[in-house]
Short mmCIF file of C-alpha atoms in Angstrom, two decimals:
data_model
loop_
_atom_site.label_atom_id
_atom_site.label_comp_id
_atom_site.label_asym_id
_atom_site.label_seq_id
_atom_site.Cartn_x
_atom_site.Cartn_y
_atom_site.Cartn_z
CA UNK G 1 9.52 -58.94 -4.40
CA UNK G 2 11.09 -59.65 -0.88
CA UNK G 3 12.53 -57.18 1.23
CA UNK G 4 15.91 -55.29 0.44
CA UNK G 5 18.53 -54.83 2.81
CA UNK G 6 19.20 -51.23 3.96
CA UNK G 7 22.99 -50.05 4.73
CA UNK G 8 23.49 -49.34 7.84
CA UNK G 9 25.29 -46.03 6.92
CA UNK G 10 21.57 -44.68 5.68
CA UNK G 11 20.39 -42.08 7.70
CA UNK G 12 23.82 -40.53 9.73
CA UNK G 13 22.07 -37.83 11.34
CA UNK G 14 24.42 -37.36 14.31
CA UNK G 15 27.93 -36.97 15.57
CA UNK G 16 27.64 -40.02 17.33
CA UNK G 17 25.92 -42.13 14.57
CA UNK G 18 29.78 -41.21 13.43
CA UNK G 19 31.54 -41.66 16.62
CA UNK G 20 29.75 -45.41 16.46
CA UNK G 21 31.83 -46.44 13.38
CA UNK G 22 34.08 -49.08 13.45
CA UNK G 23 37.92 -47.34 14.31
CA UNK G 24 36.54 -44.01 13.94
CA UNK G 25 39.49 -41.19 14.36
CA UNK G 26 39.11 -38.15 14.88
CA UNK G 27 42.59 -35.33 14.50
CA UNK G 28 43.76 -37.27 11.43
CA UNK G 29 46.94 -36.28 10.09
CA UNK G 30 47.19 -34.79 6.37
CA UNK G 31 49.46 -38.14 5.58
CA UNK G 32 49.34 -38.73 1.66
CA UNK G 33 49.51 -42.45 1.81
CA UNK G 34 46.44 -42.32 4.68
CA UNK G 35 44.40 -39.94 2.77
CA UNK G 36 45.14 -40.35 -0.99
CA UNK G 37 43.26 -43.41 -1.20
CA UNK G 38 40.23 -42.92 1.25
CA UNK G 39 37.01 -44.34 -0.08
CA UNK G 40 33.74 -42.36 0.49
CA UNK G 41 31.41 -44.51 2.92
CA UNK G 42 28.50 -42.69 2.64
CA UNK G 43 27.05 -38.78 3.24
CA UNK G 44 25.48 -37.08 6.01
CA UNK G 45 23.58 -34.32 7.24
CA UNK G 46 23.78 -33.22 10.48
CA UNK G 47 22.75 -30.24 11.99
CA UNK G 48 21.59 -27.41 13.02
CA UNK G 49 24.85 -27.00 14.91
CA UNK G 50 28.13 -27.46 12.99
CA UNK G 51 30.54 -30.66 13.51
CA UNK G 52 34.13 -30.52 13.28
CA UNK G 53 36.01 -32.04 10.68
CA UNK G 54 37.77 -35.11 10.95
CA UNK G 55 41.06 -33.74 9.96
CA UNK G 56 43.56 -31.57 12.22
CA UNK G 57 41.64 -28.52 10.46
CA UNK G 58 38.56 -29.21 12.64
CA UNK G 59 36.63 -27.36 10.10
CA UNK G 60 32.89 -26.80 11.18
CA UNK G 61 30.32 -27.87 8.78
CA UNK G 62 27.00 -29.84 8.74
CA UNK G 63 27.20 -31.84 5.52
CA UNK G 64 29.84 -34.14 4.93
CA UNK G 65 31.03 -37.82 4.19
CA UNK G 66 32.01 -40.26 6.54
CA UNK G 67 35.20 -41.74 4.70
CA UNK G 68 37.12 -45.25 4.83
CA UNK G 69 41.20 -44.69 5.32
CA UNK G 70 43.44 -46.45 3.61
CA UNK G 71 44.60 -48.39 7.46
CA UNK G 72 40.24 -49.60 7.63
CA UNK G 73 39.61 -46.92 10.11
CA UNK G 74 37.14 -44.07 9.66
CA UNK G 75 36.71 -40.43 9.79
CA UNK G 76 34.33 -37.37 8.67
CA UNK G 77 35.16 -34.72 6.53
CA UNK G 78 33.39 -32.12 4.89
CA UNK G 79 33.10 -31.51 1.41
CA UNK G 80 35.66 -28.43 1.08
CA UNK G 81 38.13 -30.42 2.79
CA UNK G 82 37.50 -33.83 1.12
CA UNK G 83 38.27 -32.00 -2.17
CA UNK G 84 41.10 -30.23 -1.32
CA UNK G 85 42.94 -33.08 0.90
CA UNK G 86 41.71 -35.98 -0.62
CA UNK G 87 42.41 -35.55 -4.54
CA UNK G 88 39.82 -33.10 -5.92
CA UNK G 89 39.13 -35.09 -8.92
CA UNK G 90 38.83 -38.44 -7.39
CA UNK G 91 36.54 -37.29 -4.15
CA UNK G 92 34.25 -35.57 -7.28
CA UNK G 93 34.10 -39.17 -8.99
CA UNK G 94 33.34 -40.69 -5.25
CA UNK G 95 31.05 -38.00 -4.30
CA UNK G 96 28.56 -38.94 -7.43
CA UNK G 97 28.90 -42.44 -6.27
CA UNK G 98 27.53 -41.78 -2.53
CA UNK G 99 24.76 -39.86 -3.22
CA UNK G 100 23.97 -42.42 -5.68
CA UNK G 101 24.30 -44.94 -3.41
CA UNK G 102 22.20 -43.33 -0.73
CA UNK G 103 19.20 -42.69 -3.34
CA UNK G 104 18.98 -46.15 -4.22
CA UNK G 105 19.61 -47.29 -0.72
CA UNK G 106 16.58 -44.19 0.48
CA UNK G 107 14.02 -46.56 -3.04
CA UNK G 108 14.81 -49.68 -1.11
CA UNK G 109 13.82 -48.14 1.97
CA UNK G 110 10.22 -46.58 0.79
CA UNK G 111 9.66 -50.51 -0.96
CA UNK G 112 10.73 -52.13 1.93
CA UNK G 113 7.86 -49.81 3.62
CA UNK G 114 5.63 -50.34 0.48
CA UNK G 115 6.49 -54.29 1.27
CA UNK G 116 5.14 -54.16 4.47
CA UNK G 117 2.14 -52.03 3.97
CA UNK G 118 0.79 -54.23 0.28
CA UNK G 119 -1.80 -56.57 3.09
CA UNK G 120 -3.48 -53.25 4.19
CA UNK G 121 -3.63 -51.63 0.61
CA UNK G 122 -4.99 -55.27 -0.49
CA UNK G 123 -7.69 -55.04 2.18
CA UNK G 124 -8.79 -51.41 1.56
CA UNK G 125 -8.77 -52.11 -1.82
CA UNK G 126 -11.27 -55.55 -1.72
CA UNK G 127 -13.45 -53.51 0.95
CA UNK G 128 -14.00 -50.31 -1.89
CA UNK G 129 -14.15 -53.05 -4.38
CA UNK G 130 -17.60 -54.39 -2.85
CA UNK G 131 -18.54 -50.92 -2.12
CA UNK G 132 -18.64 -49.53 -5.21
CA UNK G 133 -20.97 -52.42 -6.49
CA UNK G 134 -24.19 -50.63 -6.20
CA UNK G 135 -22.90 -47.40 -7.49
CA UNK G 136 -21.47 -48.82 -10.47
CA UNK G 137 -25.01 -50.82 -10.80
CA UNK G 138 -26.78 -47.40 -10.68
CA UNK G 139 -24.40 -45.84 -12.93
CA UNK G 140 -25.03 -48.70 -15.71
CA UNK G 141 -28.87 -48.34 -14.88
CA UNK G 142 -29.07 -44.45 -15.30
CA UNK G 143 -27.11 -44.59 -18.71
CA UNK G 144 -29.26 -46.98 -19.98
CA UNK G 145 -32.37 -44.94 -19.15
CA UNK G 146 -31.00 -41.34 -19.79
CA UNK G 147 -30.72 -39.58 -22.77
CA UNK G 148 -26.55 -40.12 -24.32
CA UNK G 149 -26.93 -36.05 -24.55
CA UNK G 150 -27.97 -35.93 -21.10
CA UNK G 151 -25.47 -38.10 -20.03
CA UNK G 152 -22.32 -36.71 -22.27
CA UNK G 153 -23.65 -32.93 -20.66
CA UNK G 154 -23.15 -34.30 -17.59
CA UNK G 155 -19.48 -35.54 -17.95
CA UNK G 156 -19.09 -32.46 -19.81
CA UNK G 157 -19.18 -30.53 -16.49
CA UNK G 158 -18.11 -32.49 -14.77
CA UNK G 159 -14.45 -32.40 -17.04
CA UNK G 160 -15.18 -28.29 -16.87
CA UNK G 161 -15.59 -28.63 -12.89
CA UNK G 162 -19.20 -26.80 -13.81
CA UNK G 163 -21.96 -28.13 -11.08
CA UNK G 164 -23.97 -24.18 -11.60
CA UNK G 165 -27.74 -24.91 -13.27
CA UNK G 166 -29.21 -21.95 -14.57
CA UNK G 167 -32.74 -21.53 -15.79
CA UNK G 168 -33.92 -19.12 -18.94
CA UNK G 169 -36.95 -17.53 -18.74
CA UNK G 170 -38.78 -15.08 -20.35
CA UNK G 171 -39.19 -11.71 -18.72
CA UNK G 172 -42.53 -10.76 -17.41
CA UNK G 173 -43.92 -7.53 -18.17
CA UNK G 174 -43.89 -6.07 -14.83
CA UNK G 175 -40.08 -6.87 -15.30
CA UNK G 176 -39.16 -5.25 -18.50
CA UNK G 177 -41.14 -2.50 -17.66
CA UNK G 178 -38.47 -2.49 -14.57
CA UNK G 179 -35.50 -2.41 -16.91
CA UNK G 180 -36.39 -0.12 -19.21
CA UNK G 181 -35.72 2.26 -16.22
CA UNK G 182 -32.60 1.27 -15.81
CA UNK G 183 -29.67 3.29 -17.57
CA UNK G 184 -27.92 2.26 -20.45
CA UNK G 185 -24.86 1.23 -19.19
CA UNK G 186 -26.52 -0.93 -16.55
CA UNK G 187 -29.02 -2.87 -18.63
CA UNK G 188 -28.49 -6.38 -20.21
CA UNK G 189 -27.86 -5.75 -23.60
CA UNK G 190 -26.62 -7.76 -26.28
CA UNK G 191 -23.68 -6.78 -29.08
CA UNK G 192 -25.69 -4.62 -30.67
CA UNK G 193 -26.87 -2.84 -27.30
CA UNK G 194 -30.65 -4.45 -27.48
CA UNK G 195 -32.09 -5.25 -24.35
CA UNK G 196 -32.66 -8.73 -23.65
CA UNK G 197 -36.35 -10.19 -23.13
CA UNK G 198 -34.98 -13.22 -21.07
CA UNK G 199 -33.23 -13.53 -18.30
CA UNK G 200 -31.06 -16.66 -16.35
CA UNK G 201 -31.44 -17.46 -12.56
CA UNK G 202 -29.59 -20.08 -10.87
CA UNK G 203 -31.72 -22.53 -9.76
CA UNK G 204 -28.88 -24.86 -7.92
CA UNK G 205 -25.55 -26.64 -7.88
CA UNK G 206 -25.24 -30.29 -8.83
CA UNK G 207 -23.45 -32.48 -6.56
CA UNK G 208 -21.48 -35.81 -7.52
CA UNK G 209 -20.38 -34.87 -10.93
CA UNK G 210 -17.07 -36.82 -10.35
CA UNK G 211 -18.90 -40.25 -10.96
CA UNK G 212 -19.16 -39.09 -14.64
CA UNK G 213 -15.72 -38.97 -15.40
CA UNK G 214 -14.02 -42.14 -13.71
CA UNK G 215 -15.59 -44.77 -11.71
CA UNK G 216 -14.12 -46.24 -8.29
CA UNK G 217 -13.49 -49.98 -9.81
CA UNK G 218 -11.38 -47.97 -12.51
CA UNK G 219 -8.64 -46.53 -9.48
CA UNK G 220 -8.93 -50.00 -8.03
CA UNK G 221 -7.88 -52.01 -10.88
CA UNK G 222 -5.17 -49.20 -10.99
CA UNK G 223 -4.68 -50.34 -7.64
CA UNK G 224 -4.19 -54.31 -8.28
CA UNK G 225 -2.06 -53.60 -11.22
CA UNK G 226 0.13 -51.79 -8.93
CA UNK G 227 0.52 -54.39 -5.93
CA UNK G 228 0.81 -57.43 -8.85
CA UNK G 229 3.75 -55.28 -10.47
CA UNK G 230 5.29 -55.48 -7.00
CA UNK G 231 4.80 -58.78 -6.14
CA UNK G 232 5.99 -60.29 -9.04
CA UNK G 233 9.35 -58.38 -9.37
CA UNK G 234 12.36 -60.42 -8.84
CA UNK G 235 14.72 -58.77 -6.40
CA UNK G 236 17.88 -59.90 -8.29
CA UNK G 237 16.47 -57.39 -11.61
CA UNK G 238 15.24 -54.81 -10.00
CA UNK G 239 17.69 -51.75 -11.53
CA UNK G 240 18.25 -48.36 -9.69
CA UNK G 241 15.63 -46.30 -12.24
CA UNK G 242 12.92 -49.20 -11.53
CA UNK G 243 13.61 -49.00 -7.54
CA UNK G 244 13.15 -45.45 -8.21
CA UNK G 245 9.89 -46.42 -9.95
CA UNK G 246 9.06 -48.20 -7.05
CA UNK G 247 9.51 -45.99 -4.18
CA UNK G 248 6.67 -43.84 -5.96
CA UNK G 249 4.26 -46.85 -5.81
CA UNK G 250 2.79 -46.10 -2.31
CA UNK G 251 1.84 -42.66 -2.97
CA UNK G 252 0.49 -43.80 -6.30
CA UNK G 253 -1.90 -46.58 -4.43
CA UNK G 254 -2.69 -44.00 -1.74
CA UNK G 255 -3.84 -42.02 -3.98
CA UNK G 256 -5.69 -44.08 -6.54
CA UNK G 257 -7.66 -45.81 -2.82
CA UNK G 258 -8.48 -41.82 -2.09
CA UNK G 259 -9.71 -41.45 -5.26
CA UNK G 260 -11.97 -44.34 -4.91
CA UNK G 261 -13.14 -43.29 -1.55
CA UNK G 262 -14.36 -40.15 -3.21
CA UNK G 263 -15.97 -41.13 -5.95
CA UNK G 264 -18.08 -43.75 -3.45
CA UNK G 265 -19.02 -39.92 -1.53
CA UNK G 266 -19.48 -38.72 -5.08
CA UNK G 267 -22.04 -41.36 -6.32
CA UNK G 268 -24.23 -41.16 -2.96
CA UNK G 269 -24.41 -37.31 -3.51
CA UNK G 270 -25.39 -37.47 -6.75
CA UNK G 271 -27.88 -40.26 -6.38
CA UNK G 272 -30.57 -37.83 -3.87
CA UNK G 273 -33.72 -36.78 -4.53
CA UNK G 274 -33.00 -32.91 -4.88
CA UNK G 275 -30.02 -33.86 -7.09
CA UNK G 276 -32.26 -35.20 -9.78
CA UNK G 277 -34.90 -32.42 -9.88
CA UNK G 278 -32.35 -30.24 -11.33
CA UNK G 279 -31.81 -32.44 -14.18
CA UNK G 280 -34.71 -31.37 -15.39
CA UNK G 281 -33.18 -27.57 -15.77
CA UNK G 282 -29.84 -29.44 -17.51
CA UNK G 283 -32.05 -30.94 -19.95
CA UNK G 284 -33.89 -28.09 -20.99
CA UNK G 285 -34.96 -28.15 -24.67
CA UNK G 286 -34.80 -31.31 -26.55
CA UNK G 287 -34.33 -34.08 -23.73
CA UNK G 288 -36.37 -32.37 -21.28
CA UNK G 289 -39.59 -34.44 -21.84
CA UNK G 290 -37.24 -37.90 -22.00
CA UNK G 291 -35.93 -37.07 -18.09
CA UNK G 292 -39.33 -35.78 -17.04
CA UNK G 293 -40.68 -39.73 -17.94
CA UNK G 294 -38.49 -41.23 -15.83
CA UNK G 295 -38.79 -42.06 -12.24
CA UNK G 296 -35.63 -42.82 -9.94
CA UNK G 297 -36.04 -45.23 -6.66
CA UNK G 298 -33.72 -43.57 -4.65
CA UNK G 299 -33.97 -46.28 -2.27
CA UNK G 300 -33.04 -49.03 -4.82
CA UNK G 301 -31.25 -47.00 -7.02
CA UNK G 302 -33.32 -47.95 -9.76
CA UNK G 303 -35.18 -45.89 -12.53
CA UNK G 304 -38.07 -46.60 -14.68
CA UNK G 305 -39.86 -45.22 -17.29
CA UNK G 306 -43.24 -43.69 -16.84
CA UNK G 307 -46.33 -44.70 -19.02
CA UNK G 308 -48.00 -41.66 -20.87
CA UNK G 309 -50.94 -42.03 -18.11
CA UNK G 310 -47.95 -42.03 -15.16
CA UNK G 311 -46.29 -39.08 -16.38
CA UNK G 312 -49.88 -37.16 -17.23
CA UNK G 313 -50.82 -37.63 -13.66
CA UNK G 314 -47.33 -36.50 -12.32
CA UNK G 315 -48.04 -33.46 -14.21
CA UNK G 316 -51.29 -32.67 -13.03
CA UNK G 317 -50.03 -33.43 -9.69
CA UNK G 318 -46.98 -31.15 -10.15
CA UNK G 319 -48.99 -28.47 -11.16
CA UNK G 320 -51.35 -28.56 -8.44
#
């Protein structure tokens, strides 16, 4: 797609954008033949102080339409008097042709800026591209070693937006002793008003949860399909709903490259050394031995699993 041409009657946002109009008047006479057939150039907004009509009324106003006479000359009215001097009906059918107009002329504008800004997209896009290697390398790695259960948990909280890790435990007698002093109404009882043996503490917040739910190369191919559809659009097709379509494209990319950027933040928060030690808590119960095997190189990025004499010693060394 190359470049559209803007009007030159985009963006009147003074009197003298008006006053620079070729044969602009100013005081025009209410003369039927002049003013019957005036064509609708294009609107404006001017403000915050209020511009005189055109016309002998001098009406103040700041939006209007700078309008063509039937003689070639121009002038500025505003919309009460363009409808009552000009033909209600036909400055109604004119009016929905101007704005119109000025939307599709405001799309060309944003691709035009699009245009112009697809090299730096490109680049930020082929510099994430290579930075999200690794992390999609570790990402591939830790699925492979990981429990599925482990690994579905985690993209289930991640969808929730649920980083909390909470630990149950048992309570100790010194404990329930503690709560059976409590009153009724303040002890942790279940349906039935029982009071509970066990207990949860929160034992941390995982970080980098994100990473389970899209990667980075996902937003960039996003990203590429985006610029392509751009590039590859001929100019002489390109319809008023797709330019509209296309003025949305740089927010789109922006967004998709932001989204990359923090999934890349994401993945190196997730991948640390405290991260991982609360998995351990997230896959209490039936996968809890499967994480406790494995060991993570947080330097490499890499995980292994542990042989049975590995994983003893790590014990005994834990405990210690």
């Amino acid at each position: 797609m190359r470049k559209f041409e803007i009007s030159p009657f985009l963006g009147l946002s003074s009197y003298s954008d008006l006053e620079q109009q070729p044969g602009f008047r100013i005081n025009v006479k209410l003369d039927e033949a002049l003013t019957r057939s005036a064509v609708i150039i294009a609107p404006y907004t001017i403000g915050p102080d209020l511009i005189p009509c055109g016309l002998t009324c001098h009406q103040g106003h700041n939006r209007g339409y700078l309008v063509r006479l039937a003689d070639g000359s121009h002038t500025n009215v505003g919309r009460n008097c363009g409808s009552n001097h000009f033909g209600a009906s036909n400055f109604d059918d004119q009016e929905k042709i101007a704005k119109a107009t000025e939307k599709t002329e405001k799309h060309k504008q944003s691709v035009n800026k699009l245009i112009d800004e697809i090299s730096s997209y490109r680049k930020r896009a082929h510099d994430l591209w290579h930075q999200s290697g690794p992390l999609g390398e570790a990402l591939d790695a830790f699925k492979s070693l990981y429990p599925d259960g482990l690994y579905q948990d985690l993209r289930n909280r991640a969808q929730r937006k649920n980083a909390l890790v909470l630990v149950t435990r048992k309570l100790d007698e010194t404990e329930k002793a503690a709560l059976e002093q409590e009153p009724q109404s303040n002890n942790r009882g279940g349906r039935n008003g029982k009071k509970s043996d066990f207990v949860q503490k929160r034992v941390g917040d995982l970080r980098g949860l994100p990473i389970f739910l899209v990667r980075p190369r996902s937003c960039l191919k996003s990203v590429q399909k985006l610029i392509a559809d751009v590039e590859n659009q001929d100019n002489e097709s390109v319809t008023p709903v797709m330019l509209a379509k296309y003025a949305k494209y740089s927010s789109l990319i922006e967004e998709q490259l932001k989204h990359a950027e923090g999934l890349l933040k994401a993945g190196t928060q997730f991948f640390e050394a405290e991260n991982f030690k609360l998995l351990t808590y997230v896959a209490e119960g039936q996968y809890a031995n499967q994480v406790e095997g494995i060991a993570w190189d947080f330097e490499e990025n890499v995980g292994r699993r542990l042989s049975y004499g590995q994983l003893k010693r790590l014990r005994k060394r834990n405990a210690s």
